[in-house]
Amino acid sequence: MTDINGEMKAAADYAIRSAKDKFGQELDFSDQSTDKLENLLDQAYRSFSNQPKDENTNTAITRTANIWGSYLGEFMRLKWGGTWTLKGSERLVSIKNAEFSPIRFVYKKITSHPEYSVEKYLMVTKSKILPSPVIPKQSQNLSENIKQSKEQSIINQPPKNTKKNKNLVFILLGIGGFVLVIIACITFFAVVLSPSSLQNVSIMEPTEAFAEIPLLQPSLPLTVIIPSDTPSVTPILPDAEPILPRTPTQQINPTTLAPLRIHFIDVGQGDAILIQGSGGEVGLVDGGDTSSGIVQYLQSLGITHLDMIVATHPNADHIGGLVKVLNTIPVDKVVTNGMMHTTLEYEHFLDAIITSKAEYVEVKRGETILLGNLNFDVLSPISNTDDDLNNGSLVLRLVYRKVSFLFTGDTQPAAEEILLASGLDISATILKVAHHGSRSASPLDFLTAVQPEVAIYSAGLGNDYGHPHPETLDALTSVGAIIYGTDVNGTIIVTTDGDGYSIETTKQVQTPTPPIVLPTTEQTSELFINVVSLTSPITPGGTSRLTINTIPGAVCTITVYYKSGASQAAGLGSQTSGENGDVTWSWKVGSRTTPGIWRIVVTTELNGQTISTEIPFEVR
Amino acid sequence: MKTKAVIDRFEGDKAVLLVGEEEDKLIVPRASLPSGAKEGQWLQVDVEDDRVQSAIIDKAETAKRIENIEEKLARLRRGDHRKS
């Protein structure tokens, strides 16, 4: 058995030398050095983001994660004591009674989660090993209440250890979005981690000192099966972030499941969730906005009848699509929270219910919505008198044997805190993240009580509001959830037989990112903007589309200038070009638009370099 | 052009307006709306080229819409729509 602590120290020393020699950064184990590490990781992320997905790249990423992760681990050990331990192929830092995987953290940060922060990771780590210095007293009490109530209702809950095991197996098999984001950097590899620079540091050779972290290949199927009663791997204590075990221990054949299927449908900016019970019952929770394409989705599945529609609250991005559904497909029952809106869209929704002759039901906390043999417990709101429509969202919990779901609509902290204080069981295996992942929802104490294994948010790519917000993603990560989003994963389908669950997604993840110019490399290629297509001329009231091509990873914005100034139409948000460099915007040209030849200004930014171009655009 | 619009919701410091009968969705800075503007309020807006030039709260329109909606909701709650 080799001396792992000695190895890791040597690896950290190598990291320090690399930082100094290649990047001019002083990593000296001071608190300030974590900022420098953060910068180095950001650089690595940007460098890897724009490279071909191949074996060389995977190797380079793994080595990079090992190098900077070793420094981070040593930093943690110096600060709080502890030792390195080897678990399977993974090097963990064991501090007091907790285990951490700084290498895995770095790996995720440089491949798929640039928003992760070293500072926050260390904060969470600290909170796990020291007696609750971060959690305010009140929240602690609340958590205690929740815990008690969970124990009382244990009959509905998977045993805790089972849940952990599931988590482990799940993570290794799937990681849906995260896994598919393996991107490369030959440049970085050549400059920083070239074989020559590794020669005198034999410890960095993966085959010797560093067994490869298992990298999940993009070719792996997106389906992940999570058996809940998997034989236990050594129990892993709560960690600042999930740890990957090395190999799957068990895989269930999906065909043996008698499944409940829940579709988190990609409807752009909005929510729409389809529930297909094992007895053929079908329900829909929200329908996205008027352009959501929800009807086509239902029709593509051969759905010609809905037992139930739930509108969590009456904002346009939740009920707009329901109007079309009600006008197209027979619906037995419509369930709402009873809160009214004044928009035409809401009025159309009411009209559509009236015409459909569906039963109309309003519910609040304490009631249960039945869909076949599925029971959706209504946890919020308490009444329909809230001033804030989002806050009044229906929050529903569905327990399907050992697998539970929490549907939150756009609920806000005010309601979430009331729900927490109620002591009701809000734990869920799968959480539909509130309000499209907005920072305005999902406070950490709420997420801690939910303790989701999987968190799914629904948001449109390049939406106008910046959803999901990084703060929310951080909080979800810190409670150990695997995150999926309809913006990056497309439609996300969870299948469960009540024991395990599987997750399928329709889109492979593209990482939006600017590659950066490393200090020792030459300038990369010049920025450019090519117009691929534009709907022009267009008549007022029509929908226009613009597609441009630029360097992958560039941040692109457009502004449409009419006679009176910049358009405020929805859909003109800023976007990052994907792997092929394409970016597409789609927006409605208002019916009041003055005819004429106007201009669209496209700006792309990469590595601090910015270029703009003007495209003529005719309205007639 | 003067027209009517309704505040569908606020998203952070932005407001989502549904403008006119076509319900064109415009996203405007919350600060550009009159102070005291609330979700569900109707506005008289001057919209030119997908851009809100000015907005004032239209209390009468809001009241009219509420009355209209409440009447429909009442029908639904009574289940009248299923009787005929």
XYZ file of C-alpha atoms in Angstrom:
704
model
C 0.000 0.000 0.000
C 1.507 3.268 -1.009
C 1.502 6.262 1.259
C -1.468 8.122 -0.120
C -0.929 11.181 2.058
C 2.613 11.449 0.755
C 1.409 11.078 -2.818
C -1.213 13.718 -2.458
C 1.173 16.130 -0.839
C 3.536 15.636 -3.781
C 0.641 16.185 -6.148
C -0.303 19.391 -4.353
C 3.323 20.516 -4.576
C 3.159 19.891 -8.287
C -0.007 21.981 -8.433
C 1.789 24.807 -6.649
C 4.698 24.654 -9.090
C 2.380 24.532 -12.093
C 0.418 27.504 -10.831
C 3.581 29.502 -10.404
C 5.473 28.419 -13.532
C 2.617 28.320 -15.999
C 0.169 30.855 -14.643
C 2.197 33.123 -12.375
C -0.140 32.390 -9.454
C 1.116 31.841 -5.922
C -0.732 28.997 -4.240
C 0.592 29.151 -0.700
C -2.196 27.527 1.331
C -3.327 30.939 2.541
C -7.039 31.744 2.575
C -6.410 34.160 -0.287
C -4.993 31.353 -2.380
C -8.469 29.913 -2.837
C -9.353 32.924 -4.990
C -6.362 32.168 -7.177
C -7.420 28.548 -7.360
C -10.876 29.714 -8.365
C -9.321 31.680 -11.239
C -7.245 28.729 -12.344
C -10.315 26.506 -12.374
C -12.277 29.088 -14.327
C -9.463 29.184 -16.854
C -9.403 25.407 -17.080
C -13.141 25.310 -17.604
C -13.011 27.842 -20.398
C -10.089 26.075 -22.004
C -11.745 22.683 -21.967
C -15.048 23.978 -23.129
C -14.173 24.344 -26.751
C -12.216 21.218 -27.455
C -13.083 17.970 -29.199
C -14.519 15.217 -27.060
C -11.957 12.484 -27.208
C -9.789 10.289 -25.112
C -6.930 12.799 -24.938
C -9.272 15.395 -23.636
C -10.739 13.116 -21.031
C -7.277 12.288 -19.848
C -6.315 15.937 -19.705
C -9.433 16.811 -17.742
C -8.860 13.991 -15.305
C -5.272 15.023 -14.740
C -6.230 18.621 -14.310
C -8.887 17.687 -11.782
C -6.362 15.544 -9.947
C -3.795 18.316 -9.816
C -5.968 21.175 -8.617
C -8.090 18.826 -6.501
C -4.967 17.674 -4.688
C -4.161 21.239 -3.757
C -7.720 21.840 -2.585
C -7.637 18.635 -0.524
C -4.322 19.550 1.051
C -5.687 23.004 1.801
C -8.625 21.387 3.608
C -6.331 19.043 5.531
C -4.092 21.874 6.649
C -7.104 23.834 7.796
C -9.112 21.157 9.518
C -6.826 18.133 9.839
C -7.803 14.812 8.327
C -6.268 12.298 5.975
C -6.533 11.175 2.404
C -8.209 7.836 1.923
C -8.651 5.674 -1.123
C -12.140 4.447 -1.805
C -12.402 2.388 -4.946
C -10.543 4.520 -7.429
C -11.423 7.733 -5.715
C -9.240 9.809 -3.454
C -11.201 11.324 -0.642
C -10.308 13.602 2.198
C -11.560 12.239 5.468
C -11.986 14.919 8.121
C -13.410 13.985 11.484
C -16.515 11.994 10.647
C -17.030 13.246 7.126
C -15.554 12.457 3.740
C -15.067 14.884 0.888
C -14.060 14.626 -2.696
C -12.280 17.841 -3.680
C -11.064 16.170 -6.867
C -14.619 15.398 -7.886
C -15.609 18.964 -7.052
C -12.845 20.312 -9.277
C -13.766 17.853 -11.995
C -17.336 19.062 -12.018
C -16.332 22.693 -11.875
C -14.023 22.457 -14.870
C -16.331 20.318 -16.971
C -19.908 21.277 -16.364
C -20.397 23.556 -13.408
C -18.351 26.733 -13.725
C -20.751 28.368 -11.302
C -19.509 26.206 -8.445
C -17.422 28.267 -6.099
C -14.377 27.097 -4.193
C -15.235 29.464 -1.386
C -18.711 28.023 -1.084
C -17.439 24.480 -1.299
C -15.127 25.188 1.616
C -17.939 26.848 3.532
C -20.165 23.836 3.097
C -17.290 21.532 3.983
C -16.707 23.516 7.140
C -20.358 23.304 8.068
C -20.255 19.516 7.702
C -17.300 19.014 9.978
C -17.855 21.691 12.582
C -20.942 21.750 14.749
C -23.420 23.769 12.693
C -21.789 27.185 12.670
C -23.718 28.389 9.657
C -27.275 27.394 10.323
C -29.246 29.923 12.328
C -30.778 28.529 15.475
C -34.320 28.923 14.304
C -33.729 26.920 11.174
C -32.122 24.199 13.194
C -35.233 23.862 15.269
C -37.312 23.745 12.177
C -35.116 21.046 10.749
C -35.547 19.102 13.953
C -39.305 19.344 13.669
C -39.197 18.168 10.130
C -36.938 15.329 11.048
C -39.327 14.182 13.722
C -42.253 14.359 11.449
C -40.332 12.368 8.871
C -39.673 9.661 11.392
C -43.314 9.493 12.317
C -44.331 9.009 8.748
C -41.556 6.612 7.960
C -44.015 4.244 6.414
C -44.100 6.469 3.381
C -40.400 6.915 3.186
C -37.572 4.850 1.879
C -35.205 3.908 4.664
C -32.455 6.476 4.937
C -29.599 4.147 4.138
C -31.433 2.964 1.075
C -31.718 6.499 -0.051
C -28.017 7.047 0.292
C -27.226 3.899 -1.589
C -29.561 4.891 -4.323
C -27.849 8.166 -4.473
C -24.502 6.518 -4.929
C -25.556 4.145 -7.596
C -27.501 6.809 -9.317
C -24.624 9.142 -9.463
C -22.226 6.674 -10.883
C -24.548 5.478 -13.554
C -26.023 8.620 -14.738
C -25.381 12.147 -13.886
C -27.352 12.910 -16.974
C -26.392 16.393 -17.799
C -23.085 16.559 -16.077
C -21.655 13.497 -17.659
C -22.280 14.524 -21.154
C -20.355 17.665 -20.835
C -16.970 16.195 -21.334
C -15.071 18.660 -23.348
C -11.493 18.974 -24.115
C -8.479 21.086 -24.306
C -5.580 19.927 -26.297
C -4.010 23.311 -25.876
C -4.294 23.220 -22.154
C -3.140 19.646 -22.104
C -0.124 20.497 -24.185
C 0.796 23.566 -22.243
C 0.144 22.634 -18.678
C 0.033 18.939 -18.503
C 2.158 17.782 -21.328
C 3.971 14.517 -20.837
C 7.232 16.400 -20.696
C 6.145 18.492 -17.789
C 4.942 15.378 -16.063
C 8.068 13.385 -16.578
C 9.805 14.503 -13.476
C 6.650 14.124 -11.450
C 5.915 10.492 -11.831
C 3.157 10.759 -9.347
C 0.971 12.472 -11.886
C 0.992 9.502 -14.215
C -2.524 8.197 -14.042
C -1.581 4.582 -14.370
C 0.688 4.777 -11.405
C -0.362 7.070 -8.672
C -3.656 8.307 -10.024
C -6.092 5.733 -11.099
C -8.397 7.480 -13.511
C -11.535 8.881 -12.089
C -14.174 6.968 -13.974
C -15.273 9.267 -16.740
C -18.630 8.568 -18.182
C -18.481 8.619 -21.919
C -20.852 10.657 -24.030
C -21.800 7.474 -25.824
C -23.354 6.038 -22.678
C -27.112 5.772 -22.847
C -28.930 8.534 -21.116
C -31.112 6.148 -19.222
C -30.110 5.601 -15.668
C -31.603 2.918 -13.517
C -31.422 3.308 -9.821
C -32.119 0.227 -7.789
C -33.012 1.274 -4.284
C -32.005 -1.922 -2.540
C -28.537 -2.114 -3.931
C -26.116 -3.892 -1.681
C -24.406 -1.271 0.351
C -21.077 0.138 -0.636
C -19.232 1.427 2.400
C -21.572 4.076 3.711
C -20.471 7.516 2.720
C -21.197 10.268 5.111
C -22.767 13.513 4.094
C -20.453 15.334 1.798
C -20.276 18.792 0.386
C -21.041 17.206 -2.943
C -21.772 13.775 -4.294
C -19.084 11.177 -4.553
C -18.892 8.794 -7.444
C -18.408 5.169 -6.776
C -16.415 3.329 -9.366
C -18.687 0.868 -11.077
C -22.365 0.046 -11.163
C -23.326 -2.668 -8.773
C -26.700 -3.474 -10.208
C -28.807 -2.473 -13.135
C -32.498 -3.095 -13.452
C -33.933 -3.893 -16.810
C -36.473 -1.153 -17.467
C -38.859 -3.584 -19.103
C -39.452 -5.336 -15.793
C -40.823 -2.173 -14.227
C -44.508 -1.489 -13.834
C -43.865 2.136 -14.234
C -45.157 5.504 -13.349
C -43.764 7.939 -15.883
C -43.377 11.633 -15.209
C -42.325 13.902 -18.049
C -40.817 17.298 -17.300
C -41.476 18.646 -20.752
C -39.208 21.099 -22.492
C -41.651 23.914 -23.189
C -39.134 26.742 -23.270
C -39.632 29.220 -20.438
C -42.494 27.736 -18.405
C -43.555 24.550 -16.648
C -45.364 21.504 -17.996
C -45.316 18.112 -16.326
C -47.082 15.052 -17.680
C -47.931 12.191 -15.357
C -48.697 8.748 -16.757
C -49.793 6.284 -14.089
C -49.312 2.556 -14.348
C -53.074 2.071 -14.662
C -53.306 4.274 -17.747
C -54.336 7.414 -15.878
C -52.927 10.617 -17.348
C -52.596 14.032 -15.741
C -50.923 17.286 -16.632
C -49.496 19.796 -14.177
C -49.229 23.188 -15.945
C -48.869 23.639 -19.699
C -46.180 26.236 -20.374
C -47.107 29.387 -22.274
C -49.174 29.733 -25.435
C -46.267 28.712 -27.654
C -45.239 25.726 -25.527
C -46.101 23.028 -28.072
C -47.695 21.004 -25.288
C -50.564 19.759 -27.444
C -48.141 18.391 -30.026
C -46.195 16.660 -27.269
C -49.318 14.971 -25.922
C -50.402 13.995 -29.419
C -46.966 12.566 -30.183
C -47.512 10.182 -27.272
C -50.938 9.223 -28.563
C -52.696 10.878 -25.633
C -56.297 11.627 -26.579
C -57.796 12.161 -23.149
C -56.625 13.643 -19.849
C -58.055 12.585 -16.504
C -56.842 15.734 -14.882
C -55.168 19.074 -15.387
C -53.609 20.967 -12.497
C -52.827 24.664 -12.867
C -50.399 25.473 -10.054
C -51.114 29.196 -10.438
C -52.508 31.473 -13.116
C -49.410 33.109 -14.649
C -49.072 32.953 -18.415
C -46.044 30.666 -18.441
C -48.059 27.987 -16.641
C -51.596 28.267 -17.999
C -51.064 29.598 -21.532
C -50.579 26.137 -23.017
C -53.462 24.680 -21.000
C -55.927 26.730 -23.023
C -54.927 24.875 -26.190
C -54.968 21.550 -24.389
C -58.519 22.155 -23.113
C -59.637 23.238 -26.555
C -58.126 20.170 -28.223
C -58.217 17.186 -25.863
C -61.103 16.037 -23.642
C -60.301 16.693 -19.981
C -62.255 15.298 -17.019
C -61.144 17.576 -14.253
C -59.301 20.874 -13.791
C -57.719 21.590 -10.418
C -56.548 25.067 -9.375
C -55.607 26.929 -6.235
C -58.600 29.222 -6.719
C -56.509 32.347 -7.132
C -57.663 34.586 -9.931
C -55.778 36.682 -12.420
C -57.057 39.463 -14.650
C -55.238 38.668 -17.878
C -56.996 37.735 -21.077
C -54.996 34.541 -21.028
C -56.539 33.600 -17.690
C -59.957 34.500 -18.994
C -59.357 32.260 -22.018
C -58.375 29.517 -19.576
C -61.690 29.866 -17.725
C -63.571 29.985 -21.032
C -61.836 26.806 -22.147
C -62.815 24.994 -18.943
C -66.401 26.148 -19.385
C -66.482 24.921 -22.971
C -64.808 21.629 -22.138
C -67.348 20.953 -19.377
C -64.509 19.610 -17.243
C -65.156 19.397 -13.535
C -63.647 22.443 -11.823
C -62.050 21.966 -8.404
C -60.136 24.306 -6.094
C -57.846 22.843 -3.476
C -55.657 23.954 -0.601
C -53.427 22.418 2.042
C -54.811 19.315 3.698
C -56.645 18.094 0.627
C -55.611 15.332 -1.722
C -55.919 15.225 -5.479
C -56.618 11.750 -6.835
C -55.401 10.575 -10.207
C -56.205 6.887 -10.583
C -54.482 5.349 -7.604
C -52.026 8.208 -7.285
C -52.552 10.593 -4.370
C -51.176 14.091 -4.641
C -51.140 15.693 -1.206
C -51.647 19.431 -1.355
C -49.069 21.054 0.949
C -49.515 24.682 -0.047
C -51.113 27.218 -0.139
C -53.114 27.470 3.062
C -55.632 29.761 1.411
C -56.182 31.425 -1.937
C -55.875 34.952 -0.634
C -52.185 35.561 -1.240
C -51.237 38.814 -2.947
C -48.471 37.137 -4.869
C -49.565 34.650 -7.506
C -46.269 32.740 -7.511
C -46.335 32.393 -3.766
C -49.813 30.906 -3.928
C -48.650 28.089 -6.218
C -50.002 24.647 -5.485
C -47.287 22.517 -3.928
C -48.009 18.832 -4.363
C -46.310 15.766 -2.966
C -46.699 12.353 -4.500
C -45.412 9.260 -2.731
C -45.064 6.228 -4.957
C -43.903 3.554 -2.540
C -40.262 4.376 -1.879
C -39.965 7.137 -4.455
C -41.460 10.549 -3.763
C -41.952 13.696 -5.794
C -42.438 17.311 -4.806
C -44.024 19.646 -7.349
C -43.632 23.262 -6.371
C -44.910 25.466 -9.189
C -43.396 28.922 -8.691
C -43.719 28.948 -4.918
C -41.688 31.570 -3.068
C -39.756 31.610 0.210
C -42.683 33.097 2.130
C -44.772 29.997 1.425
C -41.795 27.677 1.648
C -41.014 28.910 5.163
C -44.630 28.439 6.233
C -44.498 24.937 4.833
C -41.246 24.209 6.643
C -42.658 25.448 9.917
C -45.726 23.243 9.511
C -43.666 20.135 10.173
C -45.315 18.393 7.233
C -43.179 15.845 5.471
C -41.754 17.609 2.437
C -38.922 15.202 1.696
C -38.738 14.038 -1.884
C -36.565 11.800 -4.002
C -37.276 14.019 -6.997
C -37.848 17.750 -6.605
C -39.337 19.971 -9.276
C -37.367 23.092 -8.428
C -39.561 26.107 -7.730
C -39.835 29.069 -10.089
C -37.554 27.879 -12.892
C -34.516 27.845 -10.606
C -34.869 31.527 -9.785
C -32.890 32.919 -6.886
C -36.167 34.185 -5.537
C -37.108 30.649 -4.445
C -35.762 27.550 -2.720
C -33.924 28.800 0.378
C -31.284 26.403 1.642
C -33.190 25.340 4.752
C -36.124 24.345 2.577
C -33.913 22.323 0.239
C -32.200 20.722 3.204
C -35.565 19.499 4.449
C -36.581 18.233 1.007
C -33.226 16.488 0.641
C -33.747 15.646 -3.025
C -31.631 13.097 -4.838
C -32.612 14.661 -8.138
C -33.628 18.260 -8.744
C -35.316 19.216 -12.000
C -35.959 22.789 -13.068
C -37.822 23.949 -16.118
C -36.451 26.968 -17.983
C -36.013 28.156 -21.545
C -32.565 28.295 -23.072
C -31.347 31.900 -23.133
C -34.480 33.074 -21.310
C -35.078 36.720 -20.535
C -34.690 36.347 -16.775
C -31.386 34.487 -16.427
C -33.079 31.367 -15.000
C -31.779 29.199 -13.475
C -29.758 31.440 -11.176
C -26.357 30.175 -10.010
C -27.263 30.675 -6.347
C -30.048 28.122 -6.671
C -27.840 25.635 -8.499
C -25.224 26.039 -5.763
C -27.777 25.441 -3.039
C -29.088 22.338 -4.811
C -25.581 21.011 -5.207
C -24.801 21.664 -1.584
C -27.690 19.450 -0.505
C -26.373 16.691 -2.739
C -28.924 16.848 -5.539
C -28.178 15.853 -9.100
C -29.513 18.658 -11.242
C -31.385 18.413 -14.517
C -32.845 21.340 -16.448
C -35.076 21.423 -19.499
C -32.922 24.200 -20.975
C -29.890 21.923 -21.202
C -31.355 18.411 -20.992
C -34.532 18.935 -23.031
C -37.494 16.887 -21.876
C -36.649 14.874 -18.783
C -38.581 11.668 -18.136
C -38.509 9.930 -14.776
C -39.721 6.335 -14.756
C -40.278 4.548 -11.467
C -41.690 1.275 -10.219
C -41.747 2.616 -6.682
C -38.439 0.985 -5.798
C -35.889 2.445 -8.169
C -36.188 5.076 -10.837
C -34.641 5.870 -14.171
C -34.098 9.158 -15.926
C -34.073 9.799 -19.646
C -33.380 13.088 -21.352
C -33.914 14.112 -24.932
C -30.977 16.444 -25.379
C -27.295 15.946 -24.951
C -25.746 18.676 -22.987
C -23.777 21.380 -24.709
C -21.553 23.445 -22.580
C -21.825 27.110 -23.115
C -18.448 28.593 -22.571
C -15.845 30.869 -23.796
C -12.489 29.160 -24.137
C -9.809 31.410 -22.751
C -6.426 32.261 -23.968
C -3.904 30.701 -21.676
C -1.043 32.941 -20.672
C 1.516 30.924 -22.585
C -0.424 30.363 -25.770
C -0.871 32.505 -28.809
C -4.066 34.358 -29.493
C -6.832 32.056 -30.679
C -8.692 32.697 -33.892
C -10.393 36.011 -34.545
C -13.993 36.497 -33.530
C -16.482 36.561 -36.364
C -20.224 36.772 -36.897
C -21.887 35.082 -39.850
C -25.590 35.455 -40.417
C -27.011 32.019 -41.160
C -30.647 32.973 -41.591
C -33.126 35.718 -40.806
C -36.867 35.943 -41.290
C -37.079 39.180 -43.247
C -39.178 40.830 -44.481
C -41.832 40.125 -41.931
C -45.296 41.513 -41.291
C -46.276 42.965 -37.914
C -47.591 40.209 -35.640
C -45.283 37.575 -37.146
C -42.514 35.677 -35.459
C -38.999 36.355 -36.652
C -35.971 34.119 -36.276
C -32.331 34.994 -36.551
C -29.540 32.435 -36.583
C -25.909 33.463 -36.526
C -22.697 31.502 -36.416
C -19.674 32.499 -34.398
C -16.904 30.950 -32.316
C -18.341 28.374 -29.914
C -18.607 29.681 -26.382
C -19.032 33.341 -27.332
C -21.631 35.339 -25.448
C -24.009 36.764 -28.019
C -26.608 39.471 -27.627
C -28.973 41.067 -30.073
C -30.891 44.280 -29.968
C -33.613 45.004 -32.463
C -33.908 48.720 -33.162
C -37.148 50.036 -34.562
C -38.131 53.610 -35.227
C -38.778 54.330 -31.570
C -35.859 52.451 -30.119
C -34.858 49.015 -28.857
C -37.545 46.322 -28.860
C -38.694 44.931 -25.527
C -40.164 41.772 -27.031
C -39.610 38.548 -25.105
C -36.981 36.226 -26.532
C -34.193 38.720 -27.128
C -32.018 37.538 -24.251
C -28.308 36.991 -24.332
C -27.076 33.518 -25.267
C -23.867 31.577 -25.485
C -23.050 29.861 -28.750
C -23.059 26.081 -28.656
C -20.526 23.591 -29.916
C -21.185 24.320 -33.559
C -21.129 28.061 -32.933
C -24.795 28.612 -33.821
C -27.119 30.859 -31.872
C -30.799 31.350 -32.673
C -33.244 33.948 -31.388
C -36.946 33.892 -31.994
C -39.225 36.804 -31.155
C -42.582 38.195 -32.033
C -42.669 41.361 -34.078
C -45.448 43.299 -32.414
C -48.589 44.139 -34.296
C -47.875 47.823 -33.686
C -44.473 47.837 -35.286
C -43.839 50.656 -37.717
C -43.098 49.277 -41.189
C -39.693 50.088 -42.563
C -36.179 48.809 -42.813
C -34.770 48.599 -39.306
C -31.601 47.145 -37.906
C -30.541 44.309 -35.658
C -27.277 44.776 -33.814
C -25.514 41.529 -32.960
C -22.679 41.620 -30.463
C -20.434 38.730 -29.531
C -17.927 38.726 -26.748
C -15.135 36.294 -26.036
C -12.053 36.652 -23.868
C -12.691 40.325 -23.444
C -12.774 40.796 -27.216
C -16.037 42.197 -28.545
C -17.311 42.620 -32.063
C -20.619 43.844 -33.414
C -22.411 43.777 -36.670
C -25.594 45.334 -37.990
C -28.139 43.385 -39.980
C -30.933 45.101 -41.899
C -34.397 43.866 -41.014
C -37.536 44.747 -42.891
C -41.035 45.046 -41.468
C -43.788 45.570 -44.047
C -50.036 53.839 -30.269
C -52.199 53.855 -27.139
C -53.422 50.462 -26.073
C -54.188 48.388 -23.010
C -51.811 46.018 -21.322
C -51.860 43.873 -18.208
C -49.073 42.973 -15.809
C -48.887 39.182 -15.939
C -46.075 38.924 -13.423
C -42.824 40.306 -12.140
C -39.563 38.446 -12.630
C -36.897 40.031 -10.481
C -36.557 43.633 -11.607
C -38.497 42.994 -14.788
C -42.205 43.042 -15.484
C -43.901 40.848 -18.047
C -46.688 42.695 -19.848
C -49.308 41.185 -22.120
C -50.155 43.939 -24.553
C -53.433 44.395 -26.396
C -55.874 41.777 -27.603
C -52.991 39.909 -29.219
C -51.296 39.651 -25.825
C -47.883 40.483 -27.217
C -45.437 39.711 -24.472
C -43.133 42.616 -23.659
C -40.554 42.599 -20.920
C -39.965 45.990 -19.380
C -37.966 47.236 -16.421
C -40.130 47.161 -13.321
C -38.934 50.660 -12.578
C -40.439 51.936 -15.819
C -43.948 51.199 -14.526
C -45.870 53.585 -12.291
C -45.069 53.150 -8.614
C -47.577 50.887 -6.931
C -48.056 48.829 -10.080
C -49.115 45.322 -9.154
C -49.520 41.947 -10.770
C -52.901 41.767 -12.448
C -53.295 45.509 -12.897
C -54.345 46.842 -16.275
C -52.444 49.720 -17.743
C -52.871 52.224 -20.492
C -49.667 52.048 -22.399
C -48.221 53.881 -25.296
C -46.491 51.198 -27.302
C -44.462 51.948 -30.324
C -42.511 49.269 -32.127
C -42.609 46.754 -29.272
C -41.446 49.343 -26.861
C -43.432 50.794 -24.010
C -43.062 54.555 -24.151
C -45.315 55.317 -21.218
C -47.685 53.525 -18.883
C -50.376 54.575 -16.445
C -52.516 52.400 -14.199
C -56.053 51.939 -15.475
C -58.164 51.333 -12.390
C -61.463 51.274 -14.229
C -60.258 48.651 -16.696
C -58.827 46.557 -13.857
C -62.137 46.675 -11.981
C -64.043 45.739 -15.126
C -61.795 42.758 -15.783
C -62.053 41.564 -12.194
C -65.813 41.737 -12.326
C -65.882 39.795 -15.567
C -63.499 37.125 -14.321
C -65.299 36.774 -10.999
C -68.538 36.129 -12.791
C -66.939 33.331 -14.817
C -65.235 31.875 -11.762
C -68.523 31.841 -9.910
C -70.113 29.875 -12.735
C -67.282 27.363 -12.619
C -67.472 27.064 -8.834
C -71.181 26.413 -8.994
C -70.620 23.897 -11.752
C -73.124 25.682 -14.021
C -70.997 24.902 -17.063
C -71.638 21.178 -16.627
C -75.384 21.459 -16.211
C -76.438 22.593 -19.637
